[in-house]
Coordinates of C-alpha atoms in Angstrom, one line a residue:
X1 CA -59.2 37.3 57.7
X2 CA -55.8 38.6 57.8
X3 CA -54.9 34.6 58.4
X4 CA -56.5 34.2 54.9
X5 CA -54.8 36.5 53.2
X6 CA -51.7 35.5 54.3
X7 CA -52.8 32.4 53.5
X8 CA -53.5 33.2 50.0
X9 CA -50.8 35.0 49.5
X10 CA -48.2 32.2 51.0
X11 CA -50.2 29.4 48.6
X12 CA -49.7 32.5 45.3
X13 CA -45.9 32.7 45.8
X14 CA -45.6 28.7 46.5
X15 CA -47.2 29.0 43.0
X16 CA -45.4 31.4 41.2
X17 CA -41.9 29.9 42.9
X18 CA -43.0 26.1 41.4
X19 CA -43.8 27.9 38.0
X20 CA -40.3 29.7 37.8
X21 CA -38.6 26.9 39.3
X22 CA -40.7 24.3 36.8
X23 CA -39.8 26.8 33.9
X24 CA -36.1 26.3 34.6
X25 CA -36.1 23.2 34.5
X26 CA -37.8 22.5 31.4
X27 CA -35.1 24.6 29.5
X28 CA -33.1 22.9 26.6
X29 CA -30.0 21.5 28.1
X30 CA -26.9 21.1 25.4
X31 CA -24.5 18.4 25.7
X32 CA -21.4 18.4 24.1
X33 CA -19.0 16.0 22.2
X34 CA -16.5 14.8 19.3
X35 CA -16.8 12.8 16.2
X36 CA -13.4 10.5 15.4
X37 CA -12.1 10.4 12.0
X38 CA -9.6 8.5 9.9
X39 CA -8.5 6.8 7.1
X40 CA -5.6 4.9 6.6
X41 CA -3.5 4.9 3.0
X42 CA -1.3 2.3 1.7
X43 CA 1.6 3.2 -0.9
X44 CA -0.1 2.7 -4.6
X45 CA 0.9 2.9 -8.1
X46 CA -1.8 3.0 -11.2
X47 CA -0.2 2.5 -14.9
X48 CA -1.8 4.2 -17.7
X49 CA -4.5 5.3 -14.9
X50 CA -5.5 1.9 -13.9
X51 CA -4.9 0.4 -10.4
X52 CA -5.3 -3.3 -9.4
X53 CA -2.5 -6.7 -9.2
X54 CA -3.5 -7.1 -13.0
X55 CA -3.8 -4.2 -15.3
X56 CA -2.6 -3.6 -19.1
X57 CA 0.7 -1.9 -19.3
X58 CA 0.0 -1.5 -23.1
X59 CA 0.6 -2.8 -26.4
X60 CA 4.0 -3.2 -28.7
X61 CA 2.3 -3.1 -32.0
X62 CA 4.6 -3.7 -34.8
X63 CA 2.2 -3.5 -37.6
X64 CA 1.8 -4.9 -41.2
X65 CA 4.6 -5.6 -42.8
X66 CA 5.8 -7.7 -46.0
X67 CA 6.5 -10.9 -45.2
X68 CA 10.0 -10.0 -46.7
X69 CA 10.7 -7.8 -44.2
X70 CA 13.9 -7.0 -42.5
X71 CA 13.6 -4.8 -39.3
X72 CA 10.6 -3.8 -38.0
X73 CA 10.0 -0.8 -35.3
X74 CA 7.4 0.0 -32.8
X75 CA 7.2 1.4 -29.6
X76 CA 4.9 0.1 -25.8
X77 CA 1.7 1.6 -25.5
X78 CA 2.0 3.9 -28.7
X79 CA 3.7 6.9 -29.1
X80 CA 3.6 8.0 -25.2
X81 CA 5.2 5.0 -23.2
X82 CA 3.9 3.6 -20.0
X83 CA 2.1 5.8 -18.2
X84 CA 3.2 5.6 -13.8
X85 CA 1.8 7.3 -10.9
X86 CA 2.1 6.4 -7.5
X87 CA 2.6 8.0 -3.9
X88 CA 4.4 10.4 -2.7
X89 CA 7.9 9.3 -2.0
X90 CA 7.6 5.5 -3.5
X91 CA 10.4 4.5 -5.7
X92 CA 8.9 1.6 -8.1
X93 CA 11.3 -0.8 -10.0
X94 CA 9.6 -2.3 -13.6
X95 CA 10.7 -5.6 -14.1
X96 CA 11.0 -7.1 -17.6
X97 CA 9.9 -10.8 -16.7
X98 CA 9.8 -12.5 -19.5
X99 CA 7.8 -13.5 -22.3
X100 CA 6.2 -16.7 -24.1
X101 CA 8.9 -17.9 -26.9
X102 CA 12.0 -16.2 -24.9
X103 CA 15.2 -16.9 -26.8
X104 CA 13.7 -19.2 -29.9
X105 CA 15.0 -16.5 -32.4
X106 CA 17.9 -15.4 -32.7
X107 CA 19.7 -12.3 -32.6
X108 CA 16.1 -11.8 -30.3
X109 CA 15.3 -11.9 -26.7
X110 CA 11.8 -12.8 -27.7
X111 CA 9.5 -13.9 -30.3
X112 CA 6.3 -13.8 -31.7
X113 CA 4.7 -17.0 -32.9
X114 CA 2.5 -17.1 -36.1
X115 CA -0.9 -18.7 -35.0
X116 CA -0.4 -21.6 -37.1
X117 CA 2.5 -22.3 -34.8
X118 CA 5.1 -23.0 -37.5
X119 CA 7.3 -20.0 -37.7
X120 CA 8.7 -16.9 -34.9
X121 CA 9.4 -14.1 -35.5
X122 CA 12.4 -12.4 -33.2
X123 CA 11.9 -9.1 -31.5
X124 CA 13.5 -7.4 -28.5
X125 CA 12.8 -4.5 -26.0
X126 CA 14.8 -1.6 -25.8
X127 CA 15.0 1.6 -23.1
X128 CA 16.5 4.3 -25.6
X129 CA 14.6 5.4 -29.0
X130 CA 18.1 4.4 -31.1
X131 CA 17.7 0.5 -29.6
X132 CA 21.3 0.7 -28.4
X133 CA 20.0 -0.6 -24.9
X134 CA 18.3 -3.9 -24.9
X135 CA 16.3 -5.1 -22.2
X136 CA 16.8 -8.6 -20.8
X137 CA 14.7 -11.3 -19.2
X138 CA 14.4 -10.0 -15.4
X139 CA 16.0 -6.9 -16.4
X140 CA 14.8 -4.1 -14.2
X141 CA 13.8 0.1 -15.3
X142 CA 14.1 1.6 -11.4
X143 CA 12.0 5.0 -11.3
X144 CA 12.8 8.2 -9.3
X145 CA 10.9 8.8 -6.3
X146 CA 7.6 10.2 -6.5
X147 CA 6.6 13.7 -5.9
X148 CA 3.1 14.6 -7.7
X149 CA 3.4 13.9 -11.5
X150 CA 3.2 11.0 -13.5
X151 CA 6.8 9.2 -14.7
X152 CA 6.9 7.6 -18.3
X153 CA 8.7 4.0 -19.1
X154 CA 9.7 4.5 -22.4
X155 CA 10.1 1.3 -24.0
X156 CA 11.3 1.0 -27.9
X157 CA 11.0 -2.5 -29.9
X158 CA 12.4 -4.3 -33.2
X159 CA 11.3 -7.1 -34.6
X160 CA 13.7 -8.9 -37.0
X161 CA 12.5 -10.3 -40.3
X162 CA 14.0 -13.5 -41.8
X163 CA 13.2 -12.6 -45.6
X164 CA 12.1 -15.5 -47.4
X165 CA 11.7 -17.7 -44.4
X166 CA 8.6 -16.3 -43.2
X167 CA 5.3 -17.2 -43.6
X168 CA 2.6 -14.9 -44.1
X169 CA 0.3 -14.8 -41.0
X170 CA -0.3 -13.3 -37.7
X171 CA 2.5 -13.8 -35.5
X172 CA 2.0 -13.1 -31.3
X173 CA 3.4 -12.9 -27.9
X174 CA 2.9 -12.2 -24.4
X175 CA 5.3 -10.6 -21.8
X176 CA 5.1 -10.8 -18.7
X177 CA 6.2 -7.6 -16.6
X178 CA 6.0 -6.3 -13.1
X179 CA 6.0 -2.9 -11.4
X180 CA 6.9 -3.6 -7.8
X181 CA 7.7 -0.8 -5.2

């Protein structure tokens, strides 16, 4: 009987040492590891908030006028210039590249042709509120390097009347400029 008990004893601790060891084993087990991020930035520029290889650098509206008139002033994109953010560090150049009826009217760089196409109206670009400064065809405006505010391109205009030469109608034009950096 003693054999039996022993037995039974033996066979209760093989039992009880495979529930322990079978309880171990079924524990939660953690593994560890990483997640790699990145992103990679190019220099950028936005004018008047707008990014993009086409975007409006504003208007150079020179109002209604007589057709009479003599001088007539305005200034790009209102009252507040161009506005230009970009990157930290970038130094962009504007480039005045030129516009649809370049030298037709004299003492202008430009004009503005009346949509019945018979008449132009002269105007030209300058960089300083007294338009001492003119702006010429591929002329360049090169900004300071950017910390973390927006830089304004002022840009002042005057168009040149021709009284008694000018028909009354809507006279346009279209420059072309670039901001490059």
């Amino acid at each position: 009987m003693l054999t039996l008990n022993y037995s039974r004893v033996t066979g209760l601790s093989t039992v009880i040492a495979a529930l322990t060891f079978s309880h171990s084993t079924l524990e939660a087990q953690t593994v560890s590891g990483t997640i790699d991020a990145s992103i990679t930035l190019e220099d950028a520029c936005s004018v008047d908030g707008e990014e993009g290889a086409a975007v409006d650098f504003g208007s150079l509206a020179f109002g209604t006028h007589s057709a009479l008139f003599d001088q007539a002033d305005a200034q790009v994109a209102g009252a507040g210039g161009i506005s230009v953010l970009c990157s930290p560090g970038v130094v962009p150049t504007f480039t005045l590249l030129g516009g649809l009826y370049d030298n037709q009217a004299s003492p202008a760089v430009h004009a503005m042709q009346d949509t019945a196409a018979t008449a132009l109206v002269g105007y030209t670009l300058y960089t300083d509120a007294t338009r001492a400064d003119a702006l010429a065809i591929n002329d360049t405006i090169t900004l300071s390097a950017f910390a973390n505010t927006p830089q304004t391109i002022e840009l002042y205009g005057r168009a040149f009347g021709d009284p008694g030469n000018l028909p009354a109608g809507t006279y346009e034009d279209t420059l072309n400029v670039e901001l490059s950096w």
